[in-house]
Amino acid sequence: MPDAVRGPGREICILLLEDSEIDAELLAAHLTKAELPFSLKRVVNRREFVTALDNGGCEVILADYSLPDFDGLSALNIARALQPDVPFIFVSGVVGEEFATNALKRGATDYVMKRNLTRLATAVERALEQARERRERRDAELALSRSEMRARLAIEGAELGLWDLDPRTGALEWDERCKALFGLPPMAEVTLDTFYRGLHPDDRDRLAAGIARATTWDPESSGAFADEFRSVAPNGVERWIATRGQAQFESRLCTRLVGIVRDITEERQAQEALRRLTGDLEQQVAERTAERDRIWQLSRDLFAVARIDGRLVRVNPAWEAMLGYPPETLVGSNINLLIHPDDGVETAVVVAKLAAGEVVDRFENRLRQSDGEWRWVSWTAVPEGEVFYAVGRDVTAEKAAAVALAERNRELAAQIEERERVEATLRQMQRLEAVGQLTSGVAHDFNNLLTVILGNIGFVEKALAKQGVNGPIADRVSHMRTAAERGAKLTAQMLAFSRRQKLEPKPVDLNETVAGMRDLLQSTMGGSVRLESVLKQGLWPALVDPTQIELIILNLAINARDAMEVGGGLTVETANVSLTEQPTRPEEPPPGEYVMLSVSDTGPGMTPEVLAKAFEPFFTTKEVGKGSGLGLAQVYGFAKQSGGGVRIETKLGEGTTVKVFLPRAAGAARPDVEARPQAAQSVNAATRTVLVMDDDSAVREITAAMLQELGYSVLEAGSGGAALDILRTPQRIDILLADYAMPGMNGVEAARAAVEMRPGLPVLFITGYADLKALRDVGEDRIIQKPFRDDELARKVALALGQPTEGGKVVPLRR
């Protein structure tokens, strides 16, 4: 194969469609023997053949006729459709001359019989040579077609007329534009005589002599012809026409003179008008030229005349004032050398528009100063011929101001977004605070009612026991106690949400707490729920109330269990967490170091609507009677009261994780030793008088009755003022039981006044909820929660009366 076809050392990629391994090796051996460098890509079926054609890259196709799943003619049709320019050669041992002729008609390049493979290499080389010749011929035809199209478009765009003269015969051809310039219709027949007759009499001889010179062989002449003349149409209209032509010679004989004509009537008229202008016009031109030069010299904007390729033809002195380059150093250089690299592509697009004749307005790019700095310039450019005229204004300060304004706008937008987020968080916090206040008030009143109910139930139970009454009546009373105790538990949850419960925080190891509750959690979950704990090694101690954190863990586990259907998995995890971002929701913790406790389930997850209300009290997605809606509210209240927060991560269909963030304790965790009740000295109740102060008459009555049953003498006061009035009398008072929440003077204020009147007077506070600020320094043994539980009232009264009197019975109260 000639090097011109395949190139020196280059392998030919051959696609072989052959199902026979032996025949394929035989073909390859013959090609190798012919010293034909090649690489062979063999396929054996229709699918592989189509895939190879789609991938491309092969220069010739060799195909057998008989194939397993289709025949050679089908392969030929596929190849003509997918790779029409790749030569296709049949190599078969079963086809005859009729098949070969048919294959060639359908587009096959050649065919070779397997019994005569010696001409295979020659057939491949000839096929490749023919393919190359076809490509070159097609490329040449395409180039010629494009050249003719460009010439035709250029001529039409310039409104030129074409003419073609054969000097040997005098035959002349004009296009419609030429005929129109001579006032002839498009279908008119023209000859050389027609041309001469249409000329102005003063121009005929000159034009004839010029044509004669152009068509006469002269080695010193280029055969070019150019002139301007007047045409006179049959209707008498006269036009000035410019013509240019070129003679073509063969063996020193002119065979053709072709050229163009252009209507220059308006140009000649303008020239004539200019010639008629007086010296005043020359003076005006001189003045305007001087004015233009002054603008050119004095303008602070950049003026430039440049070629389309960017080479500067002329610049004004402002270039030196703005950029530091003397004008003489810039003329002849390319402006692209001054343009910022990042602006090169956009500038090239603008230059292309100028080259197409478009006016460019308000285009900005950066130019380099002589000191290396960059200045923003806003350009207006107008093309004219081979050059364009540009005016550039320095907008560096404007760009800097715009950047500063955009930055400020971004800052304002961020501030507005942050303010909206903070306002939304504040509204949510205010709403939760209002609900908390309402909840705590309800809990207080409810606890008063429960105190009365449980106290009277206690009396009824004792009366029934004395009378030996059992059966249905005793059972109903027991049911009443159970319901009242459930109500007490409900109020405790409400107080937890409103953060008014009494907490005793201390350093706690949550890993030990979770490990100790594992059996309880597993029994609570049931056997169908998989329980897993992931406990962080080196966990910080958490500053929390140990009793309350166990309730929180159990609460979260029960919520997770109820969220899952039968089965599922529950994971309890601990970790050390350092938060740096501000909270986006009221329940989330502020930045700081926390011990994180999380409970995850594999339930259905929460919708955004449910998540937004998850911590609100009494909100629940459970069926009626299966949830109070206080579970997460209690978790929220406990976490916030402890100094931390809560975060919920949930995804529909995948599950929910509740993360409780608890403050890190400064000291190490201490073992939770069960507090032992302080032993009280023996107290003779019959000799002691108790002053009960409560504004609720029913609570006051049941409290007094319970104390009287214990043997105490009881005095009652319905307000702080009434209690103080009794204390002013000589009446013996051994202890004061003061309700905290009372109208007018509350329990703390009354207790403070009572201790001032009678120093050393023991005081116990009875409260439906604890005011954490007022009772911050009051010990747990000095507070009795409503409703009274078990023997708490008797025990704490006896304890307060049985302690030594020195040091006072009342812990100093904060004012």
Short mmCIF file of C-alpha atoms in Angstrom, two decimals, residues 563-747:
data_model
loop_
_atom_site.label_atom_id
_atom_site.label_comp_id
_atom_site.label_asym_id
_atom_site.label_seq_id
_atom_site.Cartn_x
_atom_site.Cartn_y
_atom_site.Cartn_z
CA ALA A 563 -44.03 5.19 67.29
CA MET A 564 -42.95 1.83 65.86
CA GLU A 565 -45.22 -0.89 64.67
CA VAL A 566 -44.56 -4.48 65.69
CA GLY A 567 -40.82 -5.02 66.00
CA GLY A 568 -38.26 -2.39 65.10
CA GLY A 569 -35.10 -1.22 66.81
CA LEU A 570 -34.38 1.29 69.56
CA THR A 571 -30.90 2.74 70.14
CA VAL A 572 -29.80 4.70 73.21
CA GLU A 573 -26.57 6.62 72.64
CA THR A 574 -24.33 8.92 74.69
CA ALA A 575 -21.64 11.29 73.43
CA ASN A 576 -19.64 14.42 74.25
CA VAL A 577 -20.74 17.37 72.11
CA SER A 578 -19.34 20.90 71.70
CA LEU A 579 -21.82 23.23 69.98
CA THR A 580 -20.68 26.49 68.34
CA GLU A 581 -23.72 27.55 66.30
CA GLN A 582 -26.59 29.59 67.65
CA PRO A 583 -29.90 27.69 68.07
CA THR A 584 -32.48 27.99 65.30
CA ARG A 585 -35.42 26.75 67.37
CA PRO A 586 -36.47 27.54 70.97
CA GLU A 587 -35.91 24.01 72.21
CA GLU A 588 -32.32 23.81 70.93
CA PRO A 589 -29.37 24.48 73.29
CA PRO A 590 -27.08 27.53 73.06
CA PRO A 591 -23.37 27.10 72.21
CA GLY A 592 -21.36 25.22 74.82
CA GLU A 593 -20.16 21.81 75.98
CA TYR A 594 -22.85 19.19 76.57
CA VAL A 595 -23.30 15.53 77.33
CA MET A 596 -25.67 14.27 74.66
CA LEU A 597 -28.22 11.51 75.29
CA SER A 598 -30.12 10.33 72.21
CA VAL A 599 -32.91 7.80 71.70
CA SER A 600 -33.47 6.61 68.12
CA ASP A 601 -36.26 4.49 66.68
CA THR A 602 -36.93 2.90 63.29
CA GLY A 603 -40.50 4.16 63.13
CA PRO A 604 -42.24 6.12 60.35
CA GLY A 605 -40.68 9.49 61.26
CA MET A 606 -42.40 12.86 61.66
CA THR A 607 -43.88 15.17 59.06
CA PRO A 608 -42.78 18.86 59.16
CA GLU A 609 -46.20 19.77 60.58
CA VAL A 610 -45.88 17.27 63.44
CA LEU A 611 -42.26 18.28 64.11
CA ALA A 612 -43.27 21.94 64.48
CA LYS A 613 -45.68 21.08 67.33
CA ALA A 614 -43.82 18.13 68.88
CA PHE A 615 -42.91 19.93 72.12
CA GLU A 616 -46.25 21.63 72.70
CA PRO A 617 -48.15 20.22 75.70
CA PHE A 618 -51.20 18.08 75.00
CA PHE A 619 -50.23 17.70 71.32
CA THR A 620 -50.20 14.02 70.33
CA THR A 621 -50.58 11.89 67.23
CA LYS A 622 -51.70 8.85 69.22
CA GLU A 623 -55.25 7.62 69.36
CA VAL A 624 -57.64 9.07 71.89
CA GLY A 625 -56.93 7.66 75.33
CA LYS A 626 -53.43 6.40 74.44
CA GLY A 627 -51.37 9.52 75.15
CA SER A 628 -51.55 12.77 77.10
CA GLY A 629 -49.30 14.75 74.77
CA LEU A 630 -46.98 15.66 77.66
CA GLY A 631 -44.10 13.24 76.99
CA LEU A 632 -41.87 15.44 74.82
CA ALA A 633 -43.13 18.54 76.62
CA GLN A 634 -41.73 17.08 79.85
CA VAL A 635 -38.41 16.28 78.10
CA TYR A 636 -38.26 19.84 76.77
CA GLY A 637 -38.97 21.40 80.18
CA PHE A 638 -36.43 19.18 81.96
CA ALA A 639 -33.67 19.87 79.41
CA LYS A 640 -34.20 23.65 79.39
CA GLN A 641 -34.51 23.82 83.19
CA SER A 642 -31.28 21.80 83.49
CA GLY A 643 -29.49 24.35 81.27
CA GLY A 644 -29.44 22.37 78.00
CA GLY A 645 -31.86 21.71 75.18
CA VAL A 646 -33.43 19.18 72.81
CA ARG A 647 -33.13 18.54 69.09
CA ILE A 648 -35.19 16.18 66.92
CA GLU A 649 -33.79 14.63 63.75
CA THR A 650 -36.37 12.76 61.71
CA LYS A 651 -36.93 11.43 58.21
CA LEU A 652 -40.16 10.01 56.88
CA GLY A 653 -40.03 6.26 56.47
CA GLU A 654 -36.69 5.91 58.28
CA GLY A 655 -37.21 6.90 61.91
CA THR A 656 -36.67 9.60 64.52
CA THR A 657 -33.84 10.53 66.85
CA VAL A 658 -34.45 12.72 69.93
CA LYS A 659 -31.21 14.24 71.23
CA VAL A 660 -31.17 15.67 74.74
CA PHE A 661 -28.23 18.01 75.47
CA LEU A 662 -27.34 18.23 79.17
CA PRO A 663 -24.74 20.62 80.65
CA ARG A 664 -21.29 19.25 81.36
CA ALA A 665 -20.51 19.05 85.09
CA ALA A 666 -17.30 20.61 86.39
CA GLY A 667 -16.58 17.75 88.83
CA ALA A 668 -16.59 14.00 88.50
CA ALA A 669 -19.75 11.93 88.83
CA ARG A 670 -20.48 10.64 92.30
CA PRO A 671 -22.28 7.37 93.14
CA ASP A 672 -25.97 7.96 93.63
CA VAL A 673 -26.34 7.04 97.28
CA GLU A 674 -29.95 6.93 98.29
CA ALA A 675 -30.72 9.75 100.65
CA ARG A 676 -31.70 8.53 104.09
CA PRO A 677 -34.47 10.35 105.88
CA GLN A 678 -33.08 12.40 108.71
CA ALA A 679 -34.17 11.00 112.02
CA ALA A 680 -36.39 13.34 113.90
CA GLN A 681 -36.50 13.66 117.62
CA SER A 682 -39.58 12.31 119.34
CA VAL A 683 -42.38 14.81 119.07
CA ASN A 684 -45.47 14.94 121.29
CA ALA A 685 -48.09 16.10 118.78
CA ALA A 686 -50.66 16.82 121.51
CA THR A 687 -48.48 19.58 122.91
CA ARG A 688 -47.74 21.25 119.58
CA THR A 689 -49.74 23.86 117.69
CA VAL A 690 -49.55 24.21 113.90
CA LEU A 691 -50.57 27.41 112.07
CA VAL A 692 -51.88 26.48 108.60
CA MET A 693 -51.90 29.41 106.11
CA ASP A 694 -53.69 28.76 102.77
CA ASP A 695 -56.11 30.89 100.79
CA ASP A 696 -57.97 27.80 99.50
CA SER A 697 -60.47 26.89 102.24
CA ALA A 698 -60.89 23.29 101.04
CA VAL A 699 -57.12 22.69 101.03
CA ARG A 700 -56.80 24.44 104.37
CA GLU A 701 -59.59 22.30 105.85
CA ILE A 702 -58.17 18.96 104.66
CA THR A 703 -54.67 19.92 105.79
CA ALA A 704 -55.96 20.89 109.21
CA ALA A 705 -57.98 17.67 109.44
CA MET A 706 -54.93 15.54 108.59
CA LEU A 707 -52.84 17.33 111.23
CA GLN A 708 -55.57 17.08 113.83
CA GLU A 709 -55.82 13.36 113.15
CA LEU A 710 -52.10 13.19 113.91
CA GLY A 711 -52.82 14.87 117.26
CA TYR A 712 -51.69 18.42 116.57
CA SER A 713 -53.60 21.52 117.58
CA VAL A 714 -54.31 23.50 114.44
CA LEU A 715 -54.97 27.18 113.78
CA GLU A 716 -56.10 28.29 110.32
CA ALA A 717 -55.39 31.51 108.41
CA GLY A 718 -56.79 32.30 104.96
CA SER A 719 -54.14 34.90 104.05
CA GLY A 720 -50.70 36.13 105.03
CA GLY A 721 -52.16 39.09 106.89
CA ALA A 722 -54.45 36.83 108.93
CA ALA A 723 -51.51 34.57 109.83
CA LEU A 724 -49.43 37.56 110.99
CA ASP A 725 -52.35 38.79 113.08
CA ILE A 726 -52.39 35.44 114.93
CA LEU A 727 -48.60 35.57 115.40
CA ARG A 728 -48.90 38.99 117.01
CA THR A 729 -51.02 37.46 119.78
CA PRO A 730 -49.48 35.52 122.69
CA GLN A 731 -50.95 32.34 121.22
CA ARG A 732 -48.38 29.56 121.16
CA ILE A 733 -47.34 28.60 117.62
CA ASP A 734 -44.83 25.77 117.22
CA ILE A 735 -44.65 25.65 113.37
CA LEU A 736 -46.00 27.57 110.37
CA LEU A 737 -47.30 25.72 107.26
CA ALA A 738 -47.46 28.39 104.56
CA ASP A 739 -48.93 28.01 101.07
CA TYR A 740 -46.59 29.73 98.61
CA ALA A 741 -49.06 30.99 95.98
CA MET A 742 -51.58 33.30 97.61
CA PRO A 743 -53.08 36.60 96.50
CA GLY A 744 -51.65 39.74 98.07
CA MET A 745 -48.86 38.58 100.37
CA ASN A 746 -47.43 35.26 99.14
CA GLY A 747 -46.09 32.52 101.39
#
